[in-house]
Coordinates of C-alpha atoms and ligand atoms in Angstrom, one line a residue:
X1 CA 0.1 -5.9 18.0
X2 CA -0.6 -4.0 15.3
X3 CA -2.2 -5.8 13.1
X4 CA -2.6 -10.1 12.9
X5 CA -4.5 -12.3 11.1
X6 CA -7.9 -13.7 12.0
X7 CA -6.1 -17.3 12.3
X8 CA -3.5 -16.0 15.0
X9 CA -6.4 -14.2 16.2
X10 CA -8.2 -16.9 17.3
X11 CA -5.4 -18.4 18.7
X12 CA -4.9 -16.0 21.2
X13 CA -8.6 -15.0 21.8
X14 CA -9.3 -19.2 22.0
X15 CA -12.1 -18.8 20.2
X16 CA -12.6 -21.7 17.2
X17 CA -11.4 -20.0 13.9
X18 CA -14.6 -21.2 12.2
X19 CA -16.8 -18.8 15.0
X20 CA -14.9 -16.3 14.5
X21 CA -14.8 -16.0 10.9
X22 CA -18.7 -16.2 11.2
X23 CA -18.9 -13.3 13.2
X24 CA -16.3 -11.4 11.5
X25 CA -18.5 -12.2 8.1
X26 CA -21.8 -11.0 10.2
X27 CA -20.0 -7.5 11.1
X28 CA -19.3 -6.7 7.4
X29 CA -15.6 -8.6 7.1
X30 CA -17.3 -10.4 3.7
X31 CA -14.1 -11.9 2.9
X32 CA -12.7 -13.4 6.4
X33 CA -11.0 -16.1 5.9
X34 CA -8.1 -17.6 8.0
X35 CA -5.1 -15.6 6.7
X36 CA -7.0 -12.3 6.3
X37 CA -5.5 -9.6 7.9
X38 CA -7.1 -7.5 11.0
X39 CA -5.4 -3.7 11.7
X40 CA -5.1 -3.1 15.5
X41 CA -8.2 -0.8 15.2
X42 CA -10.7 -3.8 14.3
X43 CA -9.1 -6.4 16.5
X44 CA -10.4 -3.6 19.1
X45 CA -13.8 -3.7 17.4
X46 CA -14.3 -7.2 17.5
X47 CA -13.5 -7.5 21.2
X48 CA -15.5 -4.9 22.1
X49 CA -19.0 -6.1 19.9
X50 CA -18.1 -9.4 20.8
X51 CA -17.3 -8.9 24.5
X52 CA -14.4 -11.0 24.2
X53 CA -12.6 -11.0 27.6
X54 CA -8.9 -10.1 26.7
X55 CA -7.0 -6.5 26.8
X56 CA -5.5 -5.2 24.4
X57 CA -2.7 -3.1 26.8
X58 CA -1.2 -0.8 24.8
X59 CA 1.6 1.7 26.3
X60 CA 1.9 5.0 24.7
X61 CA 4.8 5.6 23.3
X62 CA 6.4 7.7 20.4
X63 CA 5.4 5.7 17.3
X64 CA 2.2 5.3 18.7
X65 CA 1.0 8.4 20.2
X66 CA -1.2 9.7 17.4
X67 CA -3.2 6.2 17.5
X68 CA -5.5 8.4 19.6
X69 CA -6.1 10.9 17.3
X70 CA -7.7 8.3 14.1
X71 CA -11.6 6.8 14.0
X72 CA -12.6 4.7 15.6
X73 CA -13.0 1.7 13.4
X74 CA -16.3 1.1 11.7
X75 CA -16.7 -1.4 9.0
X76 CA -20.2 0.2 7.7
X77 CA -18.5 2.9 6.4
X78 CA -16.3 0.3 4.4
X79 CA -16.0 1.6 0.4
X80 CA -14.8 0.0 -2.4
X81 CA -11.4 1.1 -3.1
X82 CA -9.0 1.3 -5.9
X83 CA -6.2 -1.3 -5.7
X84 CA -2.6 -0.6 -4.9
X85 CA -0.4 -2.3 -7.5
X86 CA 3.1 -2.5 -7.5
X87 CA 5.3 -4.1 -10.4
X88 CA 8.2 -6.1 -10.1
X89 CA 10.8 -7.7 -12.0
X90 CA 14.5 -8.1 -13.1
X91 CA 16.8 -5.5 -14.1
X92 CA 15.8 -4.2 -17.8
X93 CA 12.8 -7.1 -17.9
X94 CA 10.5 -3.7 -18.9
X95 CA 8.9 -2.5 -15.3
X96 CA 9.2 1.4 -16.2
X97 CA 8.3 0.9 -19.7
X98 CA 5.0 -0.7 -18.7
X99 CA 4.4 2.2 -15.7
X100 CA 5.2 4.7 -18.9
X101 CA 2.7 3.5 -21.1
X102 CA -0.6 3.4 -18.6
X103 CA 0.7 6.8 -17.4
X104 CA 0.5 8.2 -21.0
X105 CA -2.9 6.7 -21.9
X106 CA -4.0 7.7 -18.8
X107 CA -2.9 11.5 -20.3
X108 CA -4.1 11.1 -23.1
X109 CA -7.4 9.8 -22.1
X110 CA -7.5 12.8 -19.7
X111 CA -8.6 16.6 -20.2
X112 CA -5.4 18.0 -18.8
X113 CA -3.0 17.0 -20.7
X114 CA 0.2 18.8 -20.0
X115 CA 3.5 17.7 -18.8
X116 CA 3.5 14.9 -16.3
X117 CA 4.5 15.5 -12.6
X118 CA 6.5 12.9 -11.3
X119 CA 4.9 12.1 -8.6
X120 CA 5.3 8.8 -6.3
X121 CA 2.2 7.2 -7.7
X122 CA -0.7 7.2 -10.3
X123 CA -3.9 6.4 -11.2
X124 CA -5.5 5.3 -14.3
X125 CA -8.7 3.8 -15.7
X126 CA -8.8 0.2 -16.7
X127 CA -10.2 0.2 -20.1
X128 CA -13.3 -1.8 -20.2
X129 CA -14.4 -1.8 -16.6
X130 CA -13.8 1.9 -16.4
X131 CA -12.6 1.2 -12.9
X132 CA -9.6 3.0 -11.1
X133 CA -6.2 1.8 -10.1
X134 CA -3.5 3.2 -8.3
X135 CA 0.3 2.6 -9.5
X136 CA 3.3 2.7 -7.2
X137 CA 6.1 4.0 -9.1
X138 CA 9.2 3.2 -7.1
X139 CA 9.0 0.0 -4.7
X140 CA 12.5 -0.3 -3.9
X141 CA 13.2 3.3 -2.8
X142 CA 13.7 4.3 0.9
X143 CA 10.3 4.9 2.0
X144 CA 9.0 1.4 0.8
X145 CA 11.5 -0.5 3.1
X146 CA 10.4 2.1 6.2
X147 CA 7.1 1.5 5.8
X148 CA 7.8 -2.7 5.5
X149 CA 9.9 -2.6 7.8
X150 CA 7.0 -1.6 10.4
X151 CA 4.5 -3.7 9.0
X152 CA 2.8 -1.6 6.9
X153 CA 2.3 -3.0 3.5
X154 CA 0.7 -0.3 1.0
X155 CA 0.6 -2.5 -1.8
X156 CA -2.8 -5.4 -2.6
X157 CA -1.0 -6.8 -6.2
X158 CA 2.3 -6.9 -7.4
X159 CA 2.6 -7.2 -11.2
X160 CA 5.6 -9.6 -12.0
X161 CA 7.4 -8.8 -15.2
X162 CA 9.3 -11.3 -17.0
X163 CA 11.0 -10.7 -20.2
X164 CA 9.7 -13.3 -22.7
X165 CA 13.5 -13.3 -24.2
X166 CA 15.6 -13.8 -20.4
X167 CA 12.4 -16.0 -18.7
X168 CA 13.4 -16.4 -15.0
X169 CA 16.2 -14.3 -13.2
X170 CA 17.7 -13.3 -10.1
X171 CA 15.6 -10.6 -9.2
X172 CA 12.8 -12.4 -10.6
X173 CA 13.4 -15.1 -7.7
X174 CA 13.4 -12.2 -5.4
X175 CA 10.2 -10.4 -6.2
X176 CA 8.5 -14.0 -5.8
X177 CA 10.1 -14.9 -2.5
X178 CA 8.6 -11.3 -1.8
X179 CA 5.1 -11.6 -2.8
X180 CA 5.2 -15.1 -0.8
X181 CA 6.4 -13.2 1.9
X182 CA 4.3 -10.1 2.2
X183 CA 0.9 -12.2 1.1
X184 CA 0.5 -9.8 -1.5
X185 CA -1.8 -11.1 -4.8
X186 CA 0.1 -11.6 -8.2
X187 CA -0.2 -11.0 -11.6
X188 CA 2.1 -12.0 -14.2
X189 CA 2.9 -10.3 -17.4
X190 CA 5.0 -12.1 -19.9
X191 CA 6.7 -8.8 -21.7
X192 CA 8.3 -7.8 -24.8
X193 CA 6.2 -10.1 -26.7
X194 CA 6.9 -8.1 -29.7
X195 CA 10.5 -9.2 -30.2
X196 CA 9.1 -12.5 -31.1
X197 CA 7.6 -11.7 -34.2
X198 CA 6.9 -15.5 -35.8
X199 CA 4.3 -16.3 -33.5
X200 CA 4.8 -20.1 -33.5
X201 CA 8.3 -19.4 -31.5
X202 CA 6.8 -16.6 -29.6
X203 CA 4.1 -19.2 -28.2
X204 CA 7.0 -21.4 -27.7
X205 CA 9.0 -18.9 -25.7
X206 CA 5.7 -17.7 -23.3
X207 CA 5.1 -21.7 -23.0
X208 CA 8.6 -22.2 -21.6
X209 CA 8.6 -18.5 -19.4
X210 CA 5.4 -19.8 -17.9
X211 CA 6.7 -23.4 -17.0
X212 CA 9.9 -21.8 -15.0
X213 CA 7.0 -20.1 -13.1
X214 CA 5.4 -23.1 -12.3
X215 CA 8.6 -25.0 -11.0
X216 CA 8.8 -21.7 -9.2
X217 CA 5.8 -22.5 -7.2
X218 CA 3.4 -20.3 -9.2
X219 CA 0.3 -21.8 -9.2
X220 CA -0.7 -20.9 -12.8
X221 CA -4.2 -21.0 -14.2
X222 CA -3.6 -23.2 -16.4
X223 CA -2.5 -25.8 -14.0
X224 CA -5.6 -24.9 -11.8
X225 CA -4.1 -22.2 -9.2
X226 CA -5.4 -18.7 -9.5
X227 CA -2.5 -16.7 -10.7
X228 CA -3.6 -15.0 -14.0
X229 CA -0.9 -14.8 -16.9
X230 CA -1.0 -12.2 -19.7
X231 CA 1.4 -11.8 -22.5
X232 CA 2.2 -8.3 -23.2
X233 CA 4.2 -5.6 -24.9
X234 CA 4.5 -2.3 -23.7
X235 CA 6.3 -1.3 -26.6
X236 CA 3.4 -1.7 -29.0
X237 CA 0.7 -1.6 -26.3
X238 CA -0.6 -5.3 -27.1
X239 CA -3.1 -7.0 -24.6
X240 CA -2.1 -4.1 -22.2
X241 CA -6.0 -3.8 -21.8
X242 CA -5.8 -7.2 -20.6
X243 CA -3.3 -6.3 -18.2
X244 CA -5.0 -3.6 -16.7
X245 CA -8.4 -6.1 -16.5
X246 CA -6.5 -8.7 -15.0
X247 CA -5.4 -6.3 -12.0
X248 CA -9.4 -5.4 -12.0
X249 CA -11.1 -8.8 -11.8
X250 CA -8.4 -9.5 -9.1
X251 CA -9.3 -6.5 -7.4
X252 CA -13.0 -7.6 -7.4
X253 CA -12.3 -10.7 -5.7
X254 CA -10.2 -9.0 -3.0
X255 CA -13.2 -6.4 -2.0
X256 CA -10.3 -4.2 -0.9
X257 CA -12.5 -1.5 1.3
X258 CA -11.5 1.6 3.3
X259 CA -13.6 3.9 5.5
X260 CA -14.6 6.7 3.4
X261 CA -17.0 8.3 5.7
X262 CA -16.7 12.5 5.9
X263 CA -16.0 12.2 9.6
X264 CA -13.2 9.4 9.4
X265 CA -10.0 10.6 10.1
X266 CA -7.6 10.6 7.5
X267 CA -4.4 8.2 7.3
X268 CA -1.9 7.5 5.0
X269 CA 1.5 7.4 4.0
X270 CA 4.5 9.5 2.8
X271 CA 5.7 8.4 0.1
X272 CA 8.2 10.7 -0.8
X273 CA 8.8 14.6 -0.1
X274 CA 10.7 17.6 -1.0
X275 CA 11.0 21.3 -0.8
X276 CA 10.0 23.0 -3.6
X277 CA 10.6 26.5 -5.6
X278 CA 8.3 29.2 -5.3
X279 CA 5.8 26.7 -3.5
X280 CA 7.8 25.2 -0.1
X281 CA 7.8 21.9 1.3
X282 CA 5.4 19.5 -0.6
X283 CA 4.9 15.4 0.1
X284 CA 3.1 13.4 -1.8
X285 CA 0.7 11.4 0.4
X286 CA -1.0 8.0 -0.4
X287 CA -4.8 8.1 1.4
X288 CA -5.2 4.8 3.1
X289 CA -8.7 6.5 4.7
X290 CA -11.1 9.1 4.9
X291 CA -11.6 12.2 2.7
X292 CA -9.0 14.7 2.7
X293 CA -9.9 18.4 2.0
X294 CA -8.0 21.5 1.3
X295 CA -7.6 23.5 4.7
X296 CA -7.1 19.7 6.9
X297 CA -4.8 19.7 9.0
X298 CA -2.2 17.0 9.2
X299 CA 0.4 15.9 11.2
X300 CA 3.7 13.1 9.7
X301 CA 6.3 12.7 12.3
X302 CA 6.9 16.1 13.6
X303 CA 5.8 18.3 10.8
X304 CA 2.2 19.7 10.9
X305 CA 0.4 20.7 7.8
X306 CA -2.5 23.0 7.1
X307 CA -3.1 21.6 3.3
X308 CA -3.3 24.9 1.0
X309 CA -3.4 22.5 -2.2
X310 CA -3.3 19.0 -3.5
X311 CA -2.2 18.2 -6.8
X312 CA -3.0 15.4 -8.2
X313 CA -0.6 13.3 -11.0
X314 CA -1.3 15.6 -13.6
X315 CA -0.3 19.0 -11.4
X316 CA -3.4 20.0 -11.5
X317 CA -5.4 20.4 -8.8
X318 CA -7.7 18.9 -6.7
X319 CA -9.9 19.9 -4.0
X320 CA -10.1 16.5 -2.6
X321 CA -8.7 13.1 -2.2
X322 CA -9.9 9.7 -1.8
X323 CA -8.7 6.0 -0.1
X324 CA -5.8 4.9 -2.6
X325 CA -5.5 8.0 -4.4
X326 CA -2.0 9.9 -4.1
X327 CA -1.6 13.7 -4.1
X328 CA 0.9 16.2 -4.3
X329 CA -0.1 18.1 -0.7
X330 CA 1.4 22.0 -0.2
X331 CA 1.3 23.5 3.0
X332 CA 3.5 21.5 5.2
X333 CA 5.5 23.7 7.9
X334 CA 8.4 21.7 8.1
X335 CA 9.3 18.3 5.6
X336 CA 7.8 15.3 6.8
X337 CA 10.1 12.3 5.9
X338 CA 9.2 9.5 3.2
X339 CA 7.9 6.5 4.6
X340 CA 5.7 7.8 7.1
X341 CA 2.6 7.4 8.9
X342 CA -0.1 10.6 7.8
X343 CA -2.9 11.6 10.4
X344 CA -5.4 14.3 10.1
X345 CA -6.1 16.3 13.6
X346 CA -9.2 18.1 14.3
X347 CA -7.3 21.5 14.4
X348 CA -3.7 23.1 14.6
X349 CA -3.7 23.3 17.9
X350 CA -4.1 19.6 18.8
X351 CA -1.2 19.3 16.2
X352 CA 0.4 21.1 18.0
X353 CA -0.2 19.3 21.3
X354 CA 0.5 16.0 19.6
X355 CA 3.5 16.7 18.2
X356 CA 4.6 18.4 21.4
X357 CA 3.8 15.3 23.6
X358 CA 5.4 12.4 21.3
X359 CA 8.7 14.8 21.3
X360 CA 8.4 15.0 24.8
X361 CA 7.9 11.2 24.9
X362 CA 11.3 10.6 22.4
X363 CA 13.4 12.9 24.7
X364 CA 12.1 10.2 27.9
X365 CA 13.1 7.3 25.7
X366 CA 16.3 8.3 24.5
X367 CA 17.0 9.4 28.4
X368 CA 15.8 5.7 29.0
X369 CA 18.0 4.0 26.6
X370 CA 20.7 6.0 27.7
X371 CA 20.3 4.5 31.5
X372 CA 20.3 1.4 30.6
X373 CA 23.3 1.7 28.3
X374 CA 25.2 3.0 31.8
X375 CA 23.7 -0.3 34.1
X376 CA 24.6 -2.5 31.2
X377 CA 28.2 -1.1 31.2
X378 CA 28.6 -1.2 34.5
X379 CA 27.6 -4.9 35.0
X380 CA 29.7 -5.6 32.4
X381 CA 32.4 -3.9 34.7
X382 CA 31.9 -5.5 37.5
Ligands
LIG401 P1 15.3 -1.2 -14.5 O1 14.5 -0.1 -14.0 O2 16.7 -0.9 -14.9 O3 15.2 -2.4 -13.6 O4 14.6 -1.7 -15.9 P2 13.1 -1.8 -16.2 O5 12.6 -3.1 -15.8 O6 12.4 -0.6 -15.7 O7 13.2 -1.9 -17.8 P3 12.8 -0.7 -18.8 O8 11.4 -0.5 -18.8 O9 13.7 0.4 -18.6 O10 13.1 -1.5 -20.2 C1 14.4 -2.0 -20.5 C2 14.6 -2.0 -22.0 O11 13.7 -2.8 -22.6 C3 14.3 -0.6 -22.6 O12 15.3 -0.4 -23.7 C4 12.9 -0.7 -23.2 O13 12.7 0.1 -24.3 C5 12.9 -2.2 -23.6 N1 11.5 -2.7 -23.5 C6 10.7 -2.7 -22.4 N2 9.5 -3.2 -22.7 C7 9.5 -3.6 -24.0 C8 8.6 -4.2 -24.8 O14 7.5 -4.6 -24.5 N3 9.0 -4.5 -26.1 C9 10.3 -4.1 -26.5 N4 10.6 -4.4 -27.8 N5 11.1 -3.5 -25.7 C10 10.8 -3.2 -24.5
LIG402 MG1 13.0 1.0 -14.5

């Protein structure tokens, strides 16, 4: 597998899940608990420090050929990292209108200033804690469901926006079956606040919003779970600080790490890519690890990259990039597709090689697949 949690872990390694957590804590996994979630790369870790007797066979094949090429896992290069938000909600409830006004303060709070790029993700800095966080900008597009689709969730928090006017709707219900689903944190922010103006009814209407919620199985401070509430309007910008600490003091709790050693390999994700005027084919990358610099070289799919610039979500540019930080990367020979998988090689040539062998090994599977179309057939014929 890919990934599995430390529970299912110990399941399969037989090993009592209260040892294993203990260990887990002793190599540097703080936060192990039962449900935490292990990539393939420490499940390999922890069998080898642990000399656990079990294989993890693993047959190369096309979406898993450039495993070879990443770190080896080590968890004492582990950094605090920004968190990956996303924010969901019904139809009109106020999602872009929120995303619109962090992006602006985060201008404005910025020396370049300028025109915004669009770009599939951003970063601002929580107000009080001065702290970094990294926006998703469009969940339901094409890459998101690739990238879920195998596994891979990119987000830590999803924000859940509900209109303080229309409370609890259809795609409401959707985006909480989803965070149950994925295991993803949540916040919730009671919006448009400001339409409310006699404040006696507006406390009335977040009072009702927030008991929906709780039939809804969200375990709500104030009825003792740990799901934090704020009230906001991203119209007039009110308690919008609270918002953004909210997503932080979560964030704490989580100790979301990645490995930001200079000699980790880099990995991420594409989150969306195009070709561009003047300047060629350009993705936009989200860094799940390591410390990307101008002249890596990268391979997504079958397109190889020697990265002549990044550009961050301002356009302006940056001369390196960090774990949960999205940039604008130019220098890609062909367009690598949204949704994804990014991994840095040690040099064009072993691009080249790589990409070479897992084309080779999609041309053996398709010849494969075709084979056993034919036997299938002809049982069926006979
Ligand atoms: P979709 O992308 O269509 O799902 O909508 P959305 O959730 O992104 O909603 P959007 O941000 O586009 O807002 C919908 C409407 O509500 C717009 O007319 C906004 O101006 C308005 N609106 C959003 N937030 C607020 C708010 O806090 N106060 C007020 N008064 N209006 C808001
Ligand atoms: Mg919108």
């Amino acid at each position: 597998p890919n990934h599995t949690s430390v529970n299912n872990l110990s399941n399969l390694l037989n090993v009592r899940l209260e040892k294993l957590i203990q260990d887990l804590k002793k190599l540097g996994f703080t936060h192990a608990s039962s449900n935490y979630i292990l990539t393939k790369g420490y499940i390999e870790l922890i069998l080898q420090e642990y000399n656990y007797d079990f294989e993890v066979n693993e047959v190369v094949n096309s979406s898993n050929v450039y495993d070879e090429l990443k770190s080896p896992m080590n968890p004492r290069f582990l950094e605090t990292r920004p968190p990956i938000v996303t924010i969901m909600g019904h139809v009109d409830h106020g999602k872009t209108t929120i995303l619109d006004y962090l992006r602006k303060s985060s201008i404005v709070s910025q020396e370049h200033g300028g025109i915004t790029q669009h770009i599939g993700a951003f970063q601002c800095v929580a107000p009080i804690s001065r702290k970094l966080i990294t926006f998703l900008d469009t969940p339901g597009h094409a890459a998101f469901l690739k990238m879920r689709e195998r596994g891979a969730n990119i987000t830590d928090i999803i924000v859940l926006v509900v209109s303080v006017e229309d409370s609890i709707m259809p795609q409401t219900l959707e985006a909480i079956k989803h965070a149950k689903n994925s295991g993803n944190e949540l916040i919730v922010a009671i919006t448009k606040i400001d339409r409310i103006s006699n404040l006696k009814e507006r406390a009335e209407a977040i009072e009702k919003v927030e008991n929906s919620l709780i039939v809804n199985d969200i375990e709500l401070e104030k009825i003792g779970g740990d799901v934090q509430v704020v009230h906001i309007s991203a119209k007039t910008g009110e308690n919008m600080d609270q918002l953004e600490e909210s997503i932080i003091s979560l964030s704490d709790i989580m100790d979301l790490k990645a490995e930001k050693n200079v000699k980790t390999v880099c990995e991420g994700w594409v989150l969306e890519s195009e070709v561009k005027k003047a300047v060629g084919n350009v993705a936009t990358v989200l860094l799940k690890k390591g410390v990307m610099n101008k002249g890596d070289i990268l391979i997504s799919g079958n397109s190889i990259c020697k990265v002549r610039a990044m550009l961050n979500e301002h356009g302006a540019q940056v001369t390196k990039a960090l774990p949960s930080q999205a940039v604008e990367i130019v220098g890609w020979k062909s367009l690598p597709n949204a949704g994804d998988e990014v991994i840095q090689a040690k040099s064009e040539s072993i691009a080249k090689k790589y990409v070479a062998r897992r084309q080779h090994l999609l041309q053996e599977e398709k010849e494969a697949e075709t084979v056993e179309k034919l036997n299938d057939e002809r049982v069926a014929q006979s």
